[in-house]
Structure formats: C-alpha cells, structure tokens
Amino acid sequence: MLDTTAQKNGNTSLEDILFEQGLLTKDQLATLKLESINSGQPVEKILIQHNLVPYEKIIQAKAQLWNIPYVRLEGKAIASDALNLIPEGVARKNKLIPFGRSNDQLWVAMADPLDVQVIQFIEKKSGMRIKPFLGLPEDIVKAINDQYSQSLTSDVTSALKEVASVRQDIQTELTPEVIREAPVSNIVNQLVEYAVKTRSSDIHIEPMEDHTRVRYRIDGILHEKILLPRGVHDALVSRVKILAILKIDEKRLPQDGRFTFNYGKEVIDLRISIIPTVFGEKVVMRLLPKSSAAPTLIELGLRGSSLKSFEVQLLRTHGIILVCGPTGSGKTTTLYSVLSKVSTTKVNVLTIEDPVEYQIPGVNQVQVNPPIGLTFAAALRSFLRQDPNTIMVGEIRDTETAELAVQAALTGHQVFSTVHTNSASGAAPRLLDMGVETFLLTSALNAVLGQRVVRQVCLHCRIAYDPPQEVVENVKSSLGQLFPVKSADNFKLYKGQGCKECNNVGYLGRIGIFEVLVVTDKLAKLILQHSSASEIEKEAISEGMITMKQDGYLKALEGITTLEEVLRVAQD
C-alpha cells in the first residue's frame, strides 16, 4: 500500500515542494506543519481535507519528491502490444495500467509506484523490466475501463499476434497476394469498423519514429486511439493501397484513391490520401456513408428568422447565394441540403465539385480534373450551354471562376457556391479582392450564409449547472434583446458528464451555428462603396441579422451545446 506518512526525501518534504512551486503561502506552510504535528496526521491528508491545493498538483509534487515520473493518461493512446502484457484482473486489483514500451522496458502507470512486491510480480507476468510512473488513481481506473473494454484494442491485438508470426514474409516481399492473405488485412478491417461504430469522419494512420499512431476524427476533434508496432506500418499502408488500387511501389509521391467498405447493411465510401513523411507514408481515410441522405436545413441547425430569411432567398430563380466558413465547417453538407431541397424533375441542376462527396438523386454532378483541363472555370463555361436552372460551384477560388459565377447569376441562373471567409460579412469584400466588378456583384449577390459546426452535449449524461456571474453578464450583453426572458431568473447552462454513449467525452453529434446576411439596398450601397467587413456586419445586425456567436449562445442556453464549444469555433 502507498505510504502516505513517508513525506520526506532527505531534507525536502511534500509541503516544501508545494511552497517552492507557489501553491502554498508562507503562512499556510507554517499552519500546515503545526497542524500535522498537533494532530499526528500526514500533511497530504490535511491538504486534501482543507482543499488547499488541487489534488493533481499534490500527486505531481509527490512524483517529484519520490523522483518518479508523473503521467496523465487522459487522451493518451495506449500501445496495444503493451496492454496485452498485463491481464485486466491484475491491472484492476493493483490500480495500474501499462501504457507504452521501449525495447525490454514496460512503462506502467501506478497509483502506488513504491510497491516493490507488485512491481516484481508484474515483471514476472510480463517478462519485461518495469518502469513505474505515478498516476492519478481515478485516471488509472478510467483508463482501465476504457482500454480493456475497447474492442478496437483487443481486436487489433489479436490480429497483431498473427502478424508477428508472418512478419518476416511480409517484410521480405510485399506482393499483393501476400498482403491480401496476411492478417494485416484484419487490422485494416478493424480500424475501419471502429470508425463506423464511433461515427468518425476520418482515420489518420501516422508513422512515428518508433511506432504507428492511429487517430480518429470524431465530431470534428481528433482522438488518439491506438499505437501499433512500427514493424507493421509498411504492410498496413500497402493493404490500403491495394484496396484503393494505388501503386504499392510508389513511396515518394502523394497518391489519392477510394474504395468501398461494407459494414452490415451499411455501405461506406472511403476516400484515401497518402503522403510521404520523414518516417514513412501517412494515410488519411475520409469516410463517406453512401446510404445517408443529405440532412434538411432544420436538421443542420438552421432555424427561426435565419431559416425563414434563407428559405425566402432559395425561392429566387436567379442570383448568387454563398456559404462561408473555414475548412471543416460543414459548407459542402449545407450545399447538398440546399440542392436536395431545390432539385425537382422541373429543374436542371448541375454541380462542379472537388471531389464529389455524395451522390444526389436527380442532380448532374461533375468532378474537377485539372490535369486534363477540367477546372471549375472550364466546367462553368460548359454548364452555360447545358440549359441549367441551378448551378453549384464547389468553391470560388480564383478571379475567373468568380467572374463566370457572377455572369451566370446575371443571365438568369440560380448559383450556389462557397467562399473561405470567417464571416458572412467578409464574402463580398473577398470577391471584390478577386477582381469582380462592384456593380455586377451588387446586382448578382442575393445572400450569404456564414456557418460553423459545434459539438452537441450528450443527452444521456447532460446536467445543468449555475455558471459564474461574469459568464452570465457576458451572455446577456452578447445576446442583447435576443436574451430569453424565461432565462433571466433561472440562468442555467449545460454540460455532459461523460458516459458510455459518448465514450466519456460529454459530447455526442454535431450541429451548425449560422448567420444569414441578406443583401438589402443599404448593404448593396455599402458594397458599392467598398466598405469593410466590419461595417457591412454592423449594418446587417442593425437590420436584424443574428450572428453565429449569438446563435451559438442561444443553443447553449437550450442545452444543445456548450459556451466553450461556441467560443472554440466562433470567437473573433
């Protein structure tokens, strides 16, 4: 057991270290020592009782006192070959978990790293030398619950055992036949299946100096999930290349491809990107479910007066509607929702995209191919000879595309596109910077939709809490007249505690926050005068535009998301 009375190491004590770190004042230090002498209780117990120092800081100071490294396991991926060396029962009983290895050394996080008997026992059990680390007890228990129950780790570990027996064959001759039959194909299957189960949008397989890291983008955030032995990396990449029909022997140049993966009744389209890095080839797999229909605007999170304004603009048969936001803010998904809404048997809808991510019934979709001259601009010119009603341009990147889009809108076509700007008010100045004539832009531009994507609070573990007064005042001042009257006396915010459903993250799913800028006569006049984005935004707000930040705050008040999420994506 942990000896909490053994506080001293030479002339240094736990309380002295905390004092040196500025976590205790001189008076607190003297009082602490006096109380310990009078009560006979160890200093650590008194610190915890009076809540003088955060518990984690006490543990870190204890690690320094004992000259043992401290480790925080939260968010850390655990190497599958390390976890496999200590059974779950031993880990639970002794509050420890292996999290890495180096040659013949096994790194183990322990609640009690001074227990020599336990260290000797797990050395015999694992057949390796143990390097103990001090960890938070609750951190270790949570890691045991997460890692040993995680099907990804156990499934990949069993596949790795098979790989070990045939690794020599794999490394000597990476022929398609060998890789197709090798157990490494099971690892690829397990990695993709886990991505489908956890609703991941991307899988990153990254070579590091001494291992391969696998990360999953879940609800827009990357999570490190598993570490694989470095020896299987080349076979893993080769298996992906075979599935995507890429060149196995080409390791110097980037390659792109795609393949289809069947998971139960679900069909997943995977878009593959491979690039050479210092330690080997990095693979990113983008998951695109074929069966999923485009969500409606309401399902995306557009609502109230913003939804009404946007739908009114969709009824217009000519002009440009732009969707703005940084990469990964859901612009393409919004455009697909819009196209699903406007596409009927009575209209001809054409799109030019890079790449085509979802197939929309009834829509004629074209993918750009610059090497053969099929660019956004070239496709747009051809579209005008195809008798279109509606045209969607995946992105306006250059002057030529911008001018052609404006011309298409002025000649009686409905045009949708995206622009990389931080807010709706920045779209017009960006197009003017590209060289579009001011008077043509004001005639063509109907509306701009600015958006971001935030994570939703998990409904299975959501709890309400009373925020600090300064947070209350900030929300009230930001919302102004939009602040709900019912929230004035009972101001509550919400957060997820973390549960099995959300994988202990507290968030489950994503939703958009929006601002809709409709180009009125006053705004058109400001655009003609080359006014700045801030001036355009100020006028739009005075005309009733709800900003993205305000939309996010309203969703936070309803318990849909958190203020932290809104500020993460929409803070100026």
Tab-separated table of N, CA, C and O in Angstrom, residues 379-439:
chain	number	residue	atom	x	y	z
A	379	ALA	N	-15.540	24.066	-66.486
A	379	ALA	CA	-16.836	23.401	-66.332
A	379	ALA	C	-17.976	24.415	-66.351
A	379	ALA	O	-19.028	24.180	-66.967
A	380	LEU	N	-17.763	25.557	-65.695
A	380	LEU	CA	-18.804	26.594	-65.652
A	380	LEU	C	-19.163	27.080	-67.055
A	380	LEU	O	-20.337	27.288	-67.373
A	381	ARG	N	-18.153	27.261	-67.911
A	381	ARG	CA	-18.412	27.696	-69.291
A	381	ARG	C	-19.282	26.678	-70.025
A	381	ARG	O	-20.228	27.034	-70.730
A	382	SER	N	-18.957	25.385	-69.814
A	382	SER	CA	-19.741	24.328	-70.472
A	382	SER	C	-21.154	24.248	-69.900
A	382	SER	O	-22.113	23.979	-70.630
A	383	PHE	N	-21.286	24.485	-68.609
A	383	PHE	CA	-22.608	24.414	-67.953
A	383	PHE	C	-23.593	25.392	-68.593
A	383	PHE	O	-24.784	25.087	-68.726
A	384	LEU	N	-23.107	26.560	-68.975
A	384	LEU	CA	-23.997	27.582	-69.524
A	384	LEU	C	-24.594	27.155	-70.864
A	384	LEU	O	-25.588	27.724	-71.314
A	385	ARG	N	-23.988	26.130	-71.491
A	385	ARG	CA	-24.533	25.599	-72.745
A	385	ARG	C	-25.396	24.356	-72.505
A	385	ARG	O	-25.817	23.701	-73.447
A	386	GLN	N	-25.623	24.031	-71.234
A	386	GLN	CA	-26.393	22.836	-70.877
A	386	GLN	C	-27.812	23.158	-70.396
A	386	GLN	O	-28.451	22.339	-69.752
A	387	ASP	N	-28.273	24.385	-70.687
A	387	ASP	CA	-29.624	24.809	-70.297
A	387	ASP	C	-29.890	24.577	-68.796
A	387	ASP	O	-30.857	23.910	-68.421
A	388	PRO	N	-29.030	25.121	-67.909
A	388	PRO	CA	-29.226	24.879	-66.481
A	388	PRO	C	-30.225	25.847	-65.849
A	388	PRO	O	-30.400	26.973	-66.324
A	389	ASN	N	-30.878	25.403	-64.794
A	389	ASN	CA	-31.656	26.301	-63.928
A	389	ASN	C	-30.814	26.680	-62.707
A	389	ASN	O	-30.778	27.839	-62.299
A	390	THR	N	-30.169	25.649	-62.150
A	390	THR	CA	-29.369	25.835	-60.933
A	390	THR	C	-27.962	25.276	-61.144
A	390	THR	O	-27.795	24.179	-61.671
A	391	ILE	N	-26.971	26.063	-60.713
A	391	ILE	CA	-25.565	25.645	-60.816
A	391	ILE	C	-24.935	25.710	-59.437
A	391	ILE	O	-25.108	26.700	-58.710
A	392	MET	N	-24.218	24.656	-59.073
A	392	MET	CA	-23.466	24.681	-57.811
A	392	MET	C	-21.979	24.575	-58.135
A	392	MET	O	-21.552	23.638	-58.794
A	393	VAL	N	-21.217	25.564	-57.685
A	393	VAL	CA	-19.761	25.556	-57.847
A	393	VAL	C	-19.174	25.241	-56.474
A	393	VAL	O	-19.393	25.991	-55.520
A	394	GLY	N	-18.419	24.136	-56.387
A	394	GLY	CA	-17.907	23.697	-55.084
A	394	GLY	C	-17.200	24.777	-54.309
A	394	GLY	O	-17.379	24.901	-53.100
A	395	GLU	N	-16.402	25.583	-54.982
A	395	GLU	CA	-15.664	26.652	-54.296
A	395	GLU	C	-15.211	27.698	-55.298
A	395	GLU	O	-14.764	27.357	-56.397
A	396	ILE	N	-15.343	28.965	-54.939
A	396	ILE	CA	-14.813	30.047	-55.771
A	396	ILE	C	-13.396	30.333	-55.280
A	396	ILE	O	-13.198	30.864	-54.186
A	397	ARG	N	-12.406	29.927	-56.099
A	397	ARG	CA	-11.006	30.028	-55.680
A	397	ARG	C	-10.234	31.122	-56.402
A	397	ARG	O	-9.187	31.559	-55.932
A	398	ASP	N	-10.721	31.518	-57.598
A	398	ASP	CA	-9.927	32.460	-58.397
A	398	ASP	C	-10.835	33.465	-59.107
A	398	ASP	O	-12.065	33.347	-59.102
A	399	THR	N	-10.209	34.435	-59.722
A	399	THR	CA	-10.938	35.524	-60.390
A	399	THR	C	-11.823	35.008	-61.518
A	399	THR	O	-12.983	35.416	-61.652
A	400	GLU	N	-11.285	34.106	-62.338
A	400	GLU	CA	-12.043	33.603	-63.487
A	400	GLU	C	-13.328	32.906	-63.058
A	400	GLU	O	-14.405	33.168	-63.617
A	401	THR	N	-13.215	32.052	-62.039
A	401	THR	CA	-14.405	31.338	-61.544
A	401	THR	C	-15.410	32.326	-60.960
A	401	THR	O	-16.619	32.209	-61.186
A	402	ALA	N	-14.910	33.314	-60.192
A	402	ALA	CA	-15.787	34.315	-59.578
A	402	ALA	C	-16.550	35.106	-60.639
A	402	ALA	O	-17.770	35.306	-60.533
A	403	GLU	N	-15.831	35.538	-61.687
A	403	GLU	CA	-16.483	36.333	-62.744
A	403	GLU	C	-17.520	35.511	-63.503
A	403	GLU	O	-18.613	36.005	-63.826
A	404	LEU	N	-17.195	34.256	-63.795
A	404	LEU	CA	-18.137	33.390	-64.507
A	404	LEU	C	-19.382	33.105	-63.660
A	404	LEU	O	-20.503	33.056	-64.180
A	405	ALA	N	-19.195	32.931	-62.363
A	405	ALA	CA	-20.333	32.677	-61.469
A	405	ALA	C	-21.263	33.887	-61.437
A	405	ALA	O	-22.497	33.745	-61.469
A	406	VAL	N	-20.668	35.078	-61.377
A	406	VAL	CA	-21.465	36.316	-61.378
A	406	VAL	C	-22.213	36.458	-62.702
A	406	VAL	O	-23.408	36.803	-62.732
A	407	GLN	N	-21.530	36.180	-63.814
A	407	GLN	CA	-22.185	36.273	-65.130
A	407	GLN	C	-23.340	35.287	-65.238
A	407	GLN	O	-24.410	35.616	-65.777
A	408	ALA	N	-23.145	34.079	-64.724
A	408	ALA	CA	-24.212	33.070	-64.756
A	408	ALA	C	-25.419	33.540	-63.972
A	408	ALA	O	-26.577	33.361	-64.389
A	409	ALA	N	-25.164	34.167	-62.816
A	409	ALA	CA	-26.266	34.657	-61.972
A	409	ALA	C	-27.018	35.800	-62.645
A	409	ALA	O	-28.252	35.896	-62.546
A	410	LEU	N	-26.266	36.673	-63.363
A	410	LEU	CA	-26.890	37.828	-64.014
A	410	LEU	C	-27.665	37.441	-65.269
A	410	LEU	O	-28.523	38.195	-65.731
A	411	THR	N	-27.359	36.246	-65.819
A	411	THR	CA	-28.067	35.815	-67.032
A	411	THR	C	-29.229	34.874	-66.717
A	411	THR	O	-29.644	34.089	-67.564
A	412	GLY	N	-29.706	34.933	-65.479
A	412	GLY	CA	-30.942	34.222	-65.138
A	412	GLY	C	-30.777	32.852	-64.520
A	412	GLY	O	-31.706	32.048	-64.572
A	413	HIS	N	-29.596	32.554	-63.951
A	413	HIS	CA	-29.397	31.252	-63.314
A	413	HIS	C	-29.270	31.400	-61.800
A	413	HIS	O	-28.791	32.418	-61.301
A	414	GLN	N	-29.682	30.362	-61.104
A	414	GLN	CA	-29.513	30.310	-59.651
A	414	GLN	C	-28.148	29.655	-59.384
A	414	GLN	O	-27.897	28.530	-59.820
A	415	VAL	N	-27.255	30.367	-58.677
A	415	VAL	CA	-25.890	29.879	-58.460
A	415	VAL	C	-25.621	29.748	-56.952
A	415	VAL	O	-25.893	30.675	-56.186
A	416	PHE	N	-25.095	28.594	-56.577
A	416	PHE	CA	-24.669	28.373	-55.188
A	416	PHE	C	-23.177	28.088	-55.192
A	416	PHE	O	-22.664	27.382	-56.067
A	417	SER	N	-22.472	28.616	-54.194
A	417	SER	CA	-21.050	28.322	-54.084
A	417	SER	C	-20.556	28.587	-52.664
A	417	SER	O	-21.326	29.028	-51.799
A	418	THR	N	-19.264	28.307	-52.433
A	418	THR	CA	-18.666	28.548	-51.117
A	418	THR	C	-17.449	29.456	-51.267
A	418	THR	O	-16.801	29.482	-52.311
A	419	VAL	N	-17.172	30.193	-50.198
A	419	VAL	CA	-16.000	31.067	-50.136
A	419	VAL	C	-15.380	30.896	-48.755
A	419	VAL	O	-16.103	30.787	-47.756
A	420	HIS	N	-14.046	30.870	-48.693
A	420	HIS	CA	-13.358	30.733	-47.405
A	420	HIS	C	-13.212	32.102	-46.736
A	420	HIS	O	-12.211	32.791	-46.928
A	421	THR	N	-14.223	32.507	-45.979
A	421	THR	CA	-14.112	33.717	-45.160
A	421	THR	C	-14.593	33.384	-43.749
A	421	THR	O	-15.299	32.390	-43.541
A	422	ASN	N	-14.209	34.209	-42.787
A	422	ASN	CA	-14.555	33.916	-41.393
A	422	ASN	C	-15.995	34.244	-41.049
A	422	ASN	O	-16.543	33.708	-40.091
A	423	SER	N	-16.612	35.148	-41.809
A	423	SER	CA	-17.997	35.537	-41.514
A	423	SER	C	-18.726	35.856	-42.802
A	423	SER	O	-18.114	36.027	-43.868
A	424	ALA	N	-20.044	35.966	-42.701
A	424	ALA	CA	-20.870	36.273	-43.881
A	424	ALA	C	-20.519	37.650	-44.446
A	424	ALA	O	-20.521	37.861	-45.660
A	425	SER	N	-20.196	38.586	-43.558
A	425	SER	CA	-19.911	39.962	-43.998
A	425	SER	C	-18.600	40.062	-44.779
A	425	SER	O	-18.378	41.044	-45.491
A	426	GLY	N	-17.730	39.054	-44.678
A	426	GLY	CA	-16.451	39.093	-45.387
A	426	GLY	C	-16.508	38.559	-46.806
A	426	GLY	O	-15.524	38.660	-47.547
A	427	ALA	N	-17.653	38.006	-47.224
A	427	ALA	CA	-17.749	37.367	-48.539
A	427	ALA	C	-17.661	38.378	-49.684
A	427	ALA	O	-16.908	38.172	-50.648
A	428	ALA	N	-18.434	39.458	-49.591
A	428	ALA	CA	-18.429	40.455	-50.673
A	428	ALA	C	-17.052	41.105	-50.833
A	428	ALA	O	-16.536	41.176	-51.965
A	429	PRO	N	-16.411	41.576	-49.753
A	429	PRO	CA	-15.061	42.124	-49.905
A	429	PRO	C	-14.075	41.120	-50.509
A	429	PRO	O	-13.185	41.506	-51.279
A	430	ARG	N	-14.215	39.825	-50.197
A	430	ARG	CA	-13.313	38.820	-50.741
A	430	ARG	C	-13.491	38.714	-52.263
A	430	ARG	O	-12.512	38.644	-53.003
A	431	LEU	N	-14.737	38.712	-52.741
A	431	LEU	CA	-14.982	38.633	-54.191
A	431	LEU	C	-14.489	39.894	-54.900
A	431	LEU	O	-13.990	39.836	-56.028
A	432	LEU	N	-14.633	41.036	-54.231
A	432	LEU	CA	-14.122	42.278	-54.818
A	432	LEU	C	-12.596	42.236	-54.914
A	432	LEU	O	-12.009	42.707	-55.895
A	433	ASP	N	-11.951	41.650	-53.897
A	433	ASP	CA	-10.492	41.488	-53.926
A	433	ASP	C	-10.059	40.588	-55.076
A	433	ASP	O	-8.951	40.734	-55.611
A	434	MET	N	-10.939	39.628	-55.445
A	434	MET	CA	-10.625	38.721	-56.554
A	434	MET	C	-10.737	39.416	-57.906
A	434	MET	O	-10.349	38.855	-58.938
A	435	GLY	N	-11.317	40.619	-57.918
A	435	GLY	CA	-11.389	41.364	-59.171
A	435	GLY	C	-12.773	41.433	-59.782
A	435	GLY	O	-12.930	41.924	-60.913
A	436	VAL	N	-13.813	40.963	-59.076
A	436	VAL	CA	-15.187	41.056	-59.602
A	436	VAL	C	-15.615	42.523	-59.606
A	436	VAL	O	-15.355	43.253	-58.638
A	437	GLU	N	-16.266	42.959	-60.688
A	437	GLU	CA	-16.737	44.347	-60.775
A	437	GLU	C	-17.786	44.613	-59.704
A	437	GLU	O	-18.712	43.822	-59.515
A	438	THR	N	-17.649	45.750	-59.016
A	438	THR	CA	-18.518	46.082	-57.871
A	438	THR	C	-19.991	46.119	-58.271
A	438	THR	O	-20.840	45.526	-57.604
A	439	PHE	N	-20.315	46.800	-59.362
A	439	PHE	CA	-21.727	46.953	-59.754
A	439	PHE	C	-22.338	45.618	-60.181
A	439	PHE	O	-23.537	45.390	-60.016
